Tab-separated table of C-alpha atoms in Angstrom:
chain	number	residue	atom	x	y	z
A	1	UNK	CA	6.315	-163.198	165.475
A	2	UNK	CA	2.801	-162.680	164.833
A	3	UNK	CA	0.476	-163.708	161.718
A	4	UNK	CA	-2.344	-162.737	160.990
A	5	UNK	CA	-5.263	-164.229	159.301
A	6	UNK	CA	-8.260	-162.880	157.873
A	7	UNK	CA	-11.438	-164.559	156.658
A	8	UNK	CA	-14.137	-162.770	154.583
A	9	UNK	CA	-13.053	-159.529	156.314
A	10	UNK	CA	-13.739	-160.772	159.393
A	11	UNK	CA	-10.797	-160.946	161.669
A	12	UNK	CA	-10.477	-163.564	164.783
A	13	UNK	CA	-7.897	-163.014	167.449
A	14	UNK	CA	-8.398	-166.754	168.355
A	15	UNK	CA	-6.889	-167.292	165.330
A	16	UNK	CA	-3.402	-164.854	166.321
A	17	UNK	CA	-0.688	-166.630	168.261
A	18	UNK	CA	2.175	-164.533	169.938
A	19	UNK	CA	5.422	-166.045	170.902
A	20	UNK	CA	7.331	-164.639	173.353
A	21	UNK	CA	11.212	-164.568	173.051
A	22	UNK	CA	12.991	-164.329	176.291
A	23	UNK	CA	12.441	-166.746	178.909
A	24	UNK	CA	12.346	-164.149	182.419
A	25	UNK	CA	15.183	-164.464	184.618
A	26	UNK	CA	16.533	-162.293	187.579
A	27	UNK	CA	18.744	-159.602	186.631
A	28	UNK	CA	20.411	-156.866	188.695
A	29	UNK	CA	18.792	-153.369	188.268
A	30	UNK	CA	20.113	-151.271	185.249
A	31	UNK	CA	20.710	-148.120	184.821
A	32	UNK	CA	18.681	-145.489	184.422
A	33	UNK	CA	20.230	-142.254	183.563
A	34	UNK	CA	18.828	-138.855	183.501
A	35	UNK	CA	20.174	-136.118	180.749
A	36	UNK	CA	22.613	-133.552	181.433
A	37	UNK	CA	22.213	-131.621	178.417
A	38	UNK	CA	20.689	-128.583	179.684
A	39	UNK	CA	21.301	-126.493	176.136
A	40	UNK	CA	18.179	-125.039	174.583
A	41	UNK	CA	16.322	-128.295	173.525
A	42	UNK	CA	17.101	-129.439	176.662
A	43	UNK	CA	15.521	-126.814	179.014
A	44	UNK	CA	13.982	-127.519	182.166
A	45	UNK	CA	11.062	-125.881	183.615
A	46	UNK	CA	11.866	-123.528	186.282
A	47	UNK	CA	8.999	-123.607	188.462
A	48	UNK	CA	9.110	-125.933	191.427
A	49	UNK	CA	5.795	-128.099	192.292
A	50	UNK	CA	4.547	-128.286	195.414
A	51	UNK	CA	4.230	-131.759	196.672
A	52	UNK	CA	0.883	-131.183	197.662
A	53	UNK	CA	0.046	-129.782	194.439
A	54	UNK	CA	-2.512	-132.296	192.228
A	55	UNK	CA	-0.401	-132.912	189.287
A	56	UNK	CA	-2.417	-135.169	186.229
A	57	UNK	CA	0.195	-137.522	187.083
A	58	UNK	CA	-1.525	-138.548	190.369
A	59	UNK	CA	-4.485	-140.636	188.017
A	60	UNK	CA	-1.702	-142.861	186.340
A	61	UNK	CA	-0.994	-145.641	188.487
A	62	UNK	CA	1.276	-148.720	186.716
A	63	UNK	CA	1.607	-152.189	187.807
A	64	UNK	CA	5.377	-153.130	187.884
A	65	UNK	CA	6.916	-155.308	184.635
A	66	UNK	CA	7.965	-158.571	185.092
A	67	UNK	CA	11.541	-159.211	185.118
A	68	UNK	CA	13.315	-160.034	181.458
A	69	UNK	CA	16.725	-160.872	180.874
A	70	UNK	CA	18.741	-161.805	177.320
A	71	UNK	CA	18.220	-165.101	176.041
A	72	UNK	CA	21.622	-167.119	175.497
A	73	UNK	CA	22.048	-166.515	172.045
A	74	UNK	CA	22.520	-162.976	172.900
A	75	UNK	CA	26.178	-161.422	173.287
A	76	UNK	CA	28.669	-163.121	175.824
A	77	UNK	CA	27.030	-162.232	179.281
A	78	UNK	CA	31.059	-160.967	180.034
A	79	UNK	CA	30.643	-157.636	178.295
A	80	UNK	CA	29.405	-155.226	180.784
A	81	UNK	CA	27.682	-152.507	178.928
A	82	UNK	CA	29.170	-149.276	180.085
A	83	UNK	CA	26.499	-146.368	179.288
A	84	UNK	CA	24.586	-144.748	176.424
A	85	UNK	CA	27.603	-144.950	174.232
A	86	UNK	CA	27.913	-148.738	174.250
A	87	UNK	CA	28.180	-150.269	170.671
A	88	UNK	CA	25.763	-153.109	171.240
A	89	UNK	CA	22.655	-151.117	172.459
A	90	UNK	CA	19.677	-150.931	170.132
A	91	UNK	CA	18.376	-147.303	170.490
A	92	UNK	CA	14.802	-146.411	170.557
A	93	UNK	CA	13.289	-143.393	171.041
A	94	UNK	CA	9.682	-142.835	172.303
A	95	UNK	CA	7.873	-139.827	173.246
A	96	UNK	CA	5.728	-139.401	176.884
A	97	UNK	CA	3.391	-137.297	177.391
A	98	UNK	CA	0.049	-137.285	179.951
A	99	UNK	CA	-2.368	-137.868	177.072
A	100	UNK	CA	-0.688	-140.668	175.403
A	101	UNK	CA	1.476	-142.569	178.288
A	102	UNK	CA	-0.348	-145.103	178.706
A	103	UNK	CA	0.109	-146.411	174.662
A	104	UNK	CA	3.977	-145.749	175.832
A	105	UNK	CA	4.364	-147.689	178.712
A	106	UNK	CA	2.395	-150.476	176.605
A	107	UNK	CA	4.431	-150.011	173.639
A	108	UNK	CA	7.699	-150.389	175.778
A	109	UNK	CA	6.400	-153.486	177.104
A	110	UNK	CA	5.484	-155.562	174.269
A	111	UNK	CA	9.282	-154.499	173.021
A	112	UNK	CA	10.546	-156.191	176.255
A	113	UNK	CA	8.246	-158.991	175.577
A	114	UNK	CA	9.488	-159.832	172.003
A	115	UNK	CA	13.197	-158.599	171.871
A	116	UNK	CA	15.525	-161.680	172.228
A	117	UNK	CA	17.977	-159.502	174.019
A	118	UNK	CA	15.619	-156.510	175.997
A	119	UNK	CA	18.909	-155.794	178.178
A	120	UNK	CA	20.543	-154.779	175.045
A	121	UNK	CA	17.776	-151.864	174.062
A	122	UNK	CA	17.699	-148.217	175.344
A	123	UNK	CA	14.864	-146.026	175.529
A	124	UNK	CA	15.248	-142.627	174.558
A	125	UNK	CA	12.290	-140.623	176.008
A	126	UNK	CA	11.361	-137.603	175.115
A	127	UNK	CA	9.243	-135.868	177.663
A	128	UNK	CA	6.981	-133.298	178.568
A	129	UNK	CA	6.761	-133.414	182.143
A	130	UNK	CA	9.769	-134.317	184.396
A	131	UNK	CA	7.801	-136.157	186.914
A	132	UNK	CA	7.206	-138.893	184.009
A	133	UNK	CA	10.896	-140.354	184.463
A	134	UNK	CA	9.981	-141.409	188.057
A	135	UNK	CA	7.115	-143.346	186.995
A	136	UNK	CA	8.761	-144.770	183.878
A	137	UNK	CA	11.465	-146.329	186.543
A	138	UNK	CA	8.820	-147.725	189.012
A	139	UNK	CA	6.785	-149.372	186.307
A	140	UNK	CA	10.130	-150.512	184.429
A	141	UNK	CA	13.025	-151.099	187.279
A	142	UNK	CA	15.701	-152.506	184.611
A	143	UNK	CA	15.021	-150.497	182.132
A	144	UNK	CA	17.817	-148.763	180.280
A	145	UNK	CA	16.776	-145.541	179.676
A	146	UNK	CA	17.733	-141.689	179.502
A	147	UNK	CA	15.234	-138.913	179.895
A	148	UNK	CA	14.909	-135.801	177.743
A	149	UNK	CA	12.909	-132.841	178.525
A	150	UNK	CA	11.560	-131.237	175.348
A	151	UNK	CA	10.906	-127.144	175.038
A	152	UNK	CA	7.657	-126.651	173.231
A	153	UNK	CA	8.757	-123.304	172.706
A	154	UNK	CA	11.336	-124.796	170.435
A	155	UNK	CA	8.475	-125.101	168.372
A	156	UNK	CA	5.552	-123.651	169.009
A	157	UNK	CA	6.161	-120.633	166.713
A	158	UNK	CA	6.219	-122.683	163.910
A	159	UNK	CA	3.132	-125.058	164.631
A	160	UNK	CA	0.231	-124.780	162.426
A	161	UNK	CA	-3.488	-125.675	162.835
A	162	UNK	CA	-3.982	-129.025	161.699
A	163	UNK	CA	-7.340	-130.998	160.813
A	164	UNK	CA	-7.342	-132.371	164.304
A	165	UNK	CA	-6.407	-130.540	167.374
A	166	UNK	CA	-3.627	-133.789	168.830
A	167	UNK	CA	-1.566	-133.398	165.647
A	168	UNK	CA	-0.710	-129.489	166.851
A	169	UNK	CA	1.021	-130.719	170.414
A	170	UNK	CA	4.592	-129.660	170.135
A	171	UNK	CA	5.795	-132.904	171.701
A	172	UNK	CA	4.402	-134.537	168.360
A	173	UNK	CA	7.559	-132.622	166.708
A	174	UNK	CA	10.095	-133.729	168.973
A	175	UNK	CA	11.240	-136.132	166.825
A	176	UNK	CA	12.421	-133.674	164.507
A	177	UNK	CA	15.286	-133.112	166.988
A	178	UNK	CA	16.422	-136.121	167.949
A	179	UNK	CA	20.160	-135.740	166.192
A	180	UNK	CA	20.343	-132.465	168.598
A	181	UNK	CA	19.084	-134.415	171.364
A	182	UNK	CA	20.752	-137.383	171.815
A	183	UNK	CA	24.453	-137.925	172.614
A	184	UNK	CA	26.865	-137.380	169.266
A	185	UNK	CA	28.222	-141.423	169.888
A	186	UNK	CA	24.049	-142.292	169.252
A	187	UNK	CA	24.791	-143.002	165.405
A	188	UNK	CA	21.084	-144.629	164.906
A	189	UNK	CA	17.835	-144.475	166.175
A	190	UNK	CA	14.460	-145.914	165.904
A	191	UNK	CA	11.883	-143.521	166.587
A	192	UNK	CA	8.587	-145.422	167.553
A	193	UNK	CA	4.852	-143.480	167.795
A	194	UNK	CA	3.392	-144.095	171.374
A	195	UNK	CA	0.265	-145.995	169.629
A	196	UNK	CA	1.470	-148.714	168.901
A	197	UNK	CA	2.886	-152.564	170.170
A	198	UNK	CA	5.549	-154.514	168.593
A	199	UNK	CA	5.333	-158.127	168.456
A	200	UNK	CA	8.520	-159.220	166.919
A	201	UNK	CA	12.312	-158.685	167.893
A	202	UNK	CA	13.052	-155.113	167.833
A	203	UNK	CA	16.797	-155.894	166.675
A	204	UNK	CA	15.154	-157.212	163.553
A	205	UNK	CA	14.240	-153.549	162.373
A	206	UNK	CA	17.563	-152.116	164.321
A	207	UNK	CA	18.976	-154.450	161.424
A	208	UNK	CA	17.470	-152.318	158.394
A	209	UNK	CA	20.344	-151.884	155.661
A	210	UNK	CA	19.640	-148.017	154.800
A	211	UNK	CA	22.387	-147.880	151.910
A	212	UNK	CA	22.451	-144.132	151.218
A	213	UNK	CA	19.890	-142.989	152.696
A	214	UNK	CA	19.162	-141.060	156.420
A	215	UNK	CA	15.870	-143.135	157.210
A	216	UNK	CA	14.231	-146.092	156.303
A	217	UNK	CA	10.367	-146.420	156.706
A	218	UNK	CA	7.372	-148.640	155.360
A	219	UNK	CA	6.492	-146.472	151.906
A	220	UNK	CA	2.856	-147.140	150.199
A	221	UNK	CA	3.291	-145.871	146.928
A	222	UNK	CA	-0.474	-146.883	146.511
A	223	UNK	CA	-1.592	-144.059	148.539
A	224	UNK	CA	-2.987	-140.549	146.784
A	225	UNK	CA	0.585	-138.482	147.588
A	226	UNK	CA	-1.072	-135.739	146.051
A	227	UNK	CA	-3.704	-135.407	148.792
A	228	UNK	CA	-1.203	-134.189	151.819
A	229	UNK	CA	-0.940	-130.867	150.277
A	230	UNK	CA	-3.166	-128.490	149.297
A	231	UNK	CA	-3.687	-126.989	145.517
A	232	UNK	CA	-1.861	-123.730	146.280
A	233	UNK	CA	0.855	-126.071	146.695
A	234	UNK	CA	0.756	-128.153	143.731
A	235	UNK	CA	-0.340	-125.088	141.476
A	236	UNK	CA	2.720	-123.423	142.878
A	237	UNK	CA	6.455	-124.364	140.796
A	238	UNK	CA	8.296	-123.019	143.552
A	239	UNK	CA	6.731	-125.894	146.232
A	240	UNK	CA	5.689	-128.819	143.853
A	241	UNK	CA	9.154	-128.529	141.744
A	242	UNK	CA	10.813	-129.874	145.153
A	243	UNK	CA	9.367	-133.088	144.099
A	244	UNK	CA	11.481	-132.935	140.617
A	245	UNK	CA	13.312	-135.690	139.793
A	246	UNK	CA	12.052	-137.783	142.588
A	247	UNK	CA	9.163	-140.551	142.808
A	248	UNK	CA	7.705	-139.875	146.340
A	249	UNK	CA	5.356	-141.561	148.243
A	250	UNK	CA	3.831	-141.793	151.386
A	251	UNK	CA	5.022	-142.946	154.520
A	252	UNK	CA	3.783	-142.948	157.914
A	253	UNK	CA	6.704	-141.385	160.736
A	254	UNK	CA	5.251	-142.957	163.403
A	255	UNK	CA	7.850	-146.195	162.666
A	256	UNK	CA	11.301	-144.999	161.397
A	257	UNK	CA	14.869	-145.974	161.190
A	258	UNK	CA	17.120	-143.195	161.314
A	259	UNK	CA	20.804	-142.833	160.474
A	260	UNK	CA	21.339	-139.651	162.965
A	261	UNK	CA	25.286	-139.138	161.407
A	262	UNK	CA	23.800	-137.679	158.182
A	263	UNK	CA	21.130	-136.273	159.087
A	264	UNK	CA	23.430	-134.048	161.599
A	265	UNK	CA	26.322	-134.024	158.259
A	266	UNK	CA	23.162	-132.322	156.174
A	267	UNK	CA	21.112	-130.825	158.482
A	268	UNK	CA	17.992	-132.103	158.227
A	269	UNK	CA	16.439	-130.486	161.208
A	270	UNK	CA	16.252	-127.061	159.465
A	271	UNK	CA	15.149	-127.913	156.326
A	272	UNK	CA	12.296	-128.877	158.137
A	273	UNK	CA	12.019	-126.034	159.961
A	274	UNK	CA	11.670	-124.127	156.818
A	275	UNK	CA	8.867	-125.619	155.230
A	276	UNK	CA	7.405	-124.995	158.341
A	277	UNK	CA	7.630	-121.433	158.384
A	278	UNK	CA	6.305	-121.439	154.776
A	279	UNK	CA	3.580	-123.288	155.798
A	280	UNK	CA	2.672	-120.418	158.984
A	281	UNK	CA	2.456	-117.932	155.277
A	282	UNK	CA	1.161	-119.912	152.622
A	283	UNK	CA	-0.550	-122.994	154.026
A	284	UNK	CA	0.589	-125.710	151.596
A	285	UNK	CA	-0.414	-128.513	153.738
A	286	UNK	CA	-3.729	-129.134	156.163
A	287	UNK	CA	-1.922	-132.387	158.312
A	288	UNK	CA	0.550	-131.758	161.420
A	289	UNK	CA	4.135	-133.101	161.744
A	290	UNK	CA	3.657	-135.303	158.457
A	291	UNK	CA	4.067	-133.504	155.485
A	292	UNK	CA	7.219	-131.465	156.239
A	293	UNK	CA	8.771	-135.063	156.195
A	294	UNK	CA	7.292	-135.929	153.478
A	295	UNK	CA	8.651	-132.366	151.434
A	296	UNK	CA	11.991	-133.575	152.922
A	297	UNK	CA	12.295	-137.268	152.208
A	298	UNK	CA	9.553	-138.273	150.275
A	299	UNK	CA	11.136	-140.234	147.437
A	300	UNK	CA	13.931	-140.774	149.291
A	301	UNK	CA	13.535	-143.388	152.294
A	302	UNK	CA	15.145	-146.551	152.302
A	303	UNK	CA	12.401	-149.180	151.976
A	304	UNK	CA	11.000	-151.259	154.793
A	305	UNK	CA	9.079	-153.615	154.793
A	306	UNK	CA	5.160	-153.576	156.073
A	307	UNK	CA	4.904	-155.713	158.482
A	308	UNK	CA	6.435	-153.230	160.288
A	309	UNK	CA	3.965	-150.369	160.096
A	310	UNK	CA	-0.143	-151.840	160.096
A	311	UNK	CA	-0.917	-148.401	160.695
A	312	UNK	CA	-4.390	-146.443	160.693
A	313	UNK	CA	-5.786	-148.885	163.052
A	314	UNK	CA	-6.960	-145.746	165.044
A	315	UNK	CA	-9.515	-145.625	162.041
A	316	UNK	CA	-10.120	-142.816	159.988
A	317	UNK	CA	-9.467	-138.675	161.359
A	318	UNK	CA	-13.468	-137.840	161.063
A	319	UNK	CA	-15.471	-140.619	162.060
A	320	UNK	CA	-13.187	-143.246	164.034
A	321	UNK	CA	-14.202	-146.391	162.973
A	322	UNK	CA	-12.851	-149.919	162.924
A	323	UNK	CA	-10.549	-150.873	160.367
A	324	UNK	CA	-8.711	-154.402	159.682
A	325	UNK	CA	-5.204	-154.923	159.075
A	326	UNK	CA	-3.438	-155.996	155.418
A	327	UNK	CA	-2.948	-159.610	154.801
A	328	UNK	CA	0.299	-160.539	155.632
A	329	UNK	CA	2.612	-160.762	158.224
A	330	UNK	CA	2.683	-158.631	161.060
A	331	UNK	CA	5.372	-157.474	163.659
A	332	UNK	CA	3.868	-154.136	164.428
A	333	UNK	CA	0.406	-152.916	165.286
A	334	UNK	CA	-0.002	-149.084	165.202
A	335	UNK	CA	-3.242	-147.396	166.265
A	336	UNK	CA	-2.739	-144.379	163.795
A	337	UNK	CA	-5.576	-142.568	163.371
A	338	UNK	CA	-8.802	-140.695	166.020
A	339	UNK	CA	-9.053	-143.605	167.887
A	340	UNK	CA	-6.871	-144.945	170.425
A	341	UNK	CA	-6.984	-149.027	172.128
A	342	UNK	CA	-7.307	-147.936	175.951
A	343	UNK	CA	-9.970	-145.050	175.250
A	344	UNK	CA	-12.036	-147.706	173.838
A	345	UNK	CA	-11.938	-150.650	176.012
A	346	UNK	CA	-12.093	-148.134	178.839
A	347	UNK	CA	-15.396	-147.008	176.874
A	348	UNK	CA	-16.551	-150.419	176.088
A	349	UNK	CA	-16.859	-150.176	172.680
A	350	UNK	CA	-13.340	-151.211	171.490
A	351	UNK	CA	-12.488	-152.499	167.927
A	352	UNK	CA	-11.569	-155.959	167.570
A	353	UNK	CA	-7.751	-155.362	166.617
A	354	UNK	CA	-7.788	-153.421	170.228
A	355	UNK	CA	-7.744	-157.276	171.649
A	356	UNK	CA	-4.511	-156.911	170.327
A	357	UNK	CA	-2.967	-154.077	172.294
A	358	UNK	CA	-4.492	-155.255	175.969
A	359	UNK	CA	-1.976	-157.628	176.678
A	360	UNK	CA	0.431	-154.999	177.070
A	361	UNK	CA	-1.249	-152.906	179.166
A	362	UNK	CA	0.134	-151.974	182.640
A	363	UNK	CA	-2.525	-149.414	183.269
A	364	UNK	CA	-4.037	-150.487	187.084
A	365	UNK	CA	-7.328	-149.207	187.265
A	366	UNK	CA	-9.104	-147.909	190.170
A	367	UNK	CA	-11.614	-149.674	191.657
């Protein structure tokens, strides 16, 4: 677990300590699984590559993970775990893309750093190029994972300009589908942005009591709600009166806990979907992926609490700067926000959280 201390604003990563979990032991190599699900979510690209054809891929070069095992107080080394379907797996889903994999690889590595039991998690990725599996399994040879290969046309009718061109990728919506795209016996889910490192046991979140609702998130009811959507959308009874009855407020979807049986009992997905297509006529919102959640949920989310969401450390969406985290405890860092860790250190002009998010960095740079 990590705490965090600030003094006079001024933050000191002498001052952090990090305790790892697991002590690393040899393990035989798990499985990694690649999807079968070829319906329309699902679709594969079908162009071939040349080898010999440059692919962005070819500048990505990871250093391997060290070994990790379960610690002893994890369950009885006897059960065998069978496959995706396995009771005792923690699932976590993470998107990968070429812009953003290097924040992925590092956020699946500080969860194998801190989970008490990393044998017991599966990754969920949700991808945009096939090639990415291949390099997911070199960098991460134990790793239980599964692969998914996302269709942007799925969405890319119903994508909207945003105030910042990253938040209009259709990978960014991929999330929305995750009841459709993983396997029926995946009853939860934690879907993790791929900005971000987790320094405390995963399981601890897997853990979250939802009660009756489909997903649990950090709220801050602090926030200006009013701000994600545009006049035309408050002035209008037909959008605001969704609100009616609740008390919504703003959370962040980069770090949620979702129950994926109700959503698929309700049908979440295309409730979505249709503020989205009112959003392509009337523009009731200016943000990306966000607020259709929010018109969804918003007032309804099962409480977390913060320490598991210090978001906005990306700093602000117009000028980028530094920010500093709440007081508090901490057990995840998120880079929400312009600005990401590795463009700045790369750059030389990092932020001082961005200490923070090196150590989990498998990114092996040319020389």
């Amino acid at each position: 677990m990590l705490w965090v201390m600030q003094f006079s604003g001024f933050f000191s990563a002498a001052m952090l300590m990090i305790v790892l979990s697991p002590s690393f032991q040899s393990f035989p190599p798990a499985e990694a699984i690649r999807s079968s699900h070829l319906h329309a979510y699902l679709r594969l690209p079908s162009y071939q590559v040349s080898s010999s054809t440059y692919s962005p891929l070819d500048r990505f070069s990871f250093r391997k993970a060290s070994e990790f095992g379960n610690a002893d107080k994890c369950r009885s080394t006897d059960h065998k775990i069978t496959g995706v379907c396995d009771p005792s797996l923690v699932h976590v889903a993470i998107t990968l893309d070429v812009e953003y994999l290097r924040g992925s690889i590092a956020a699946v590595h500080s969860i194998l750093q801190h989970s008490l039991c990393p044998e017991n998690v599966f990754f969920h990725f949700l991808v945009s190029d096939t090639d990415l599996e291949t390099l997911v399994r070199s960098t991460f040879p134990q790793l239980k994972f599964k692969a998914y290969y996302f269709d942007p046309a799925i969405v890319r009718n119903l994508i909207s300009s945003s105030v910042r061109q990253a938040l209009e990728q259709p990978l960014n919506y991929a999330r929305n589908y995750l009841a459709d795209l993983l396997e029926p016996c995946v009853r939860r889910v934690i879907y993790l942005d791929s900005d971000l490192v987790v320094v405390d046991d995963i399981a601890k979140l897997w853990s979250t009591n939802l009660g009756s609702r489909t997903i649990g998130a950090p709220e801050y009811c602090h926030a200006n709600f009013t701000k994600y959507f545009t006049s035309s959308f408050w002035s209008a009874e037909r959008f605001s009166g969704t609100f009616k009855g609740r008390k919504p407020c703003y959370f962040n979807t980069g770090v949620m806990v979702i129950d994926l049986v109700k959503w698929r009992r309700v049908g979440y997905t295309k409730r979505i979907e249709r503020w989205m297509e009112i959003q392509k006529t009337d523009r009731i919102y200016e943000l990306g992926s966000l607020p259709p959640f929010l018109l969804v949920f918003a007032g309804r989310v099962a409480p977390i609490e913060h320490r598991w969401n210090q978001h906005g450390l990306g700093g602000d969406n117009v000028r980028g700067s530094c920010r500093g985290l709440h007081p508090g405890p901490v057990s995840l860092l998120h880079w929400s926000g312009s600005g990401k860790p590795w463009d700045r250190l790369d750059s030389r002009r990092p932020c001082p959280l961005d200490a923070l998010w090196a150590p989990y960095d498998l990114y092996r740079h040319s020389h």
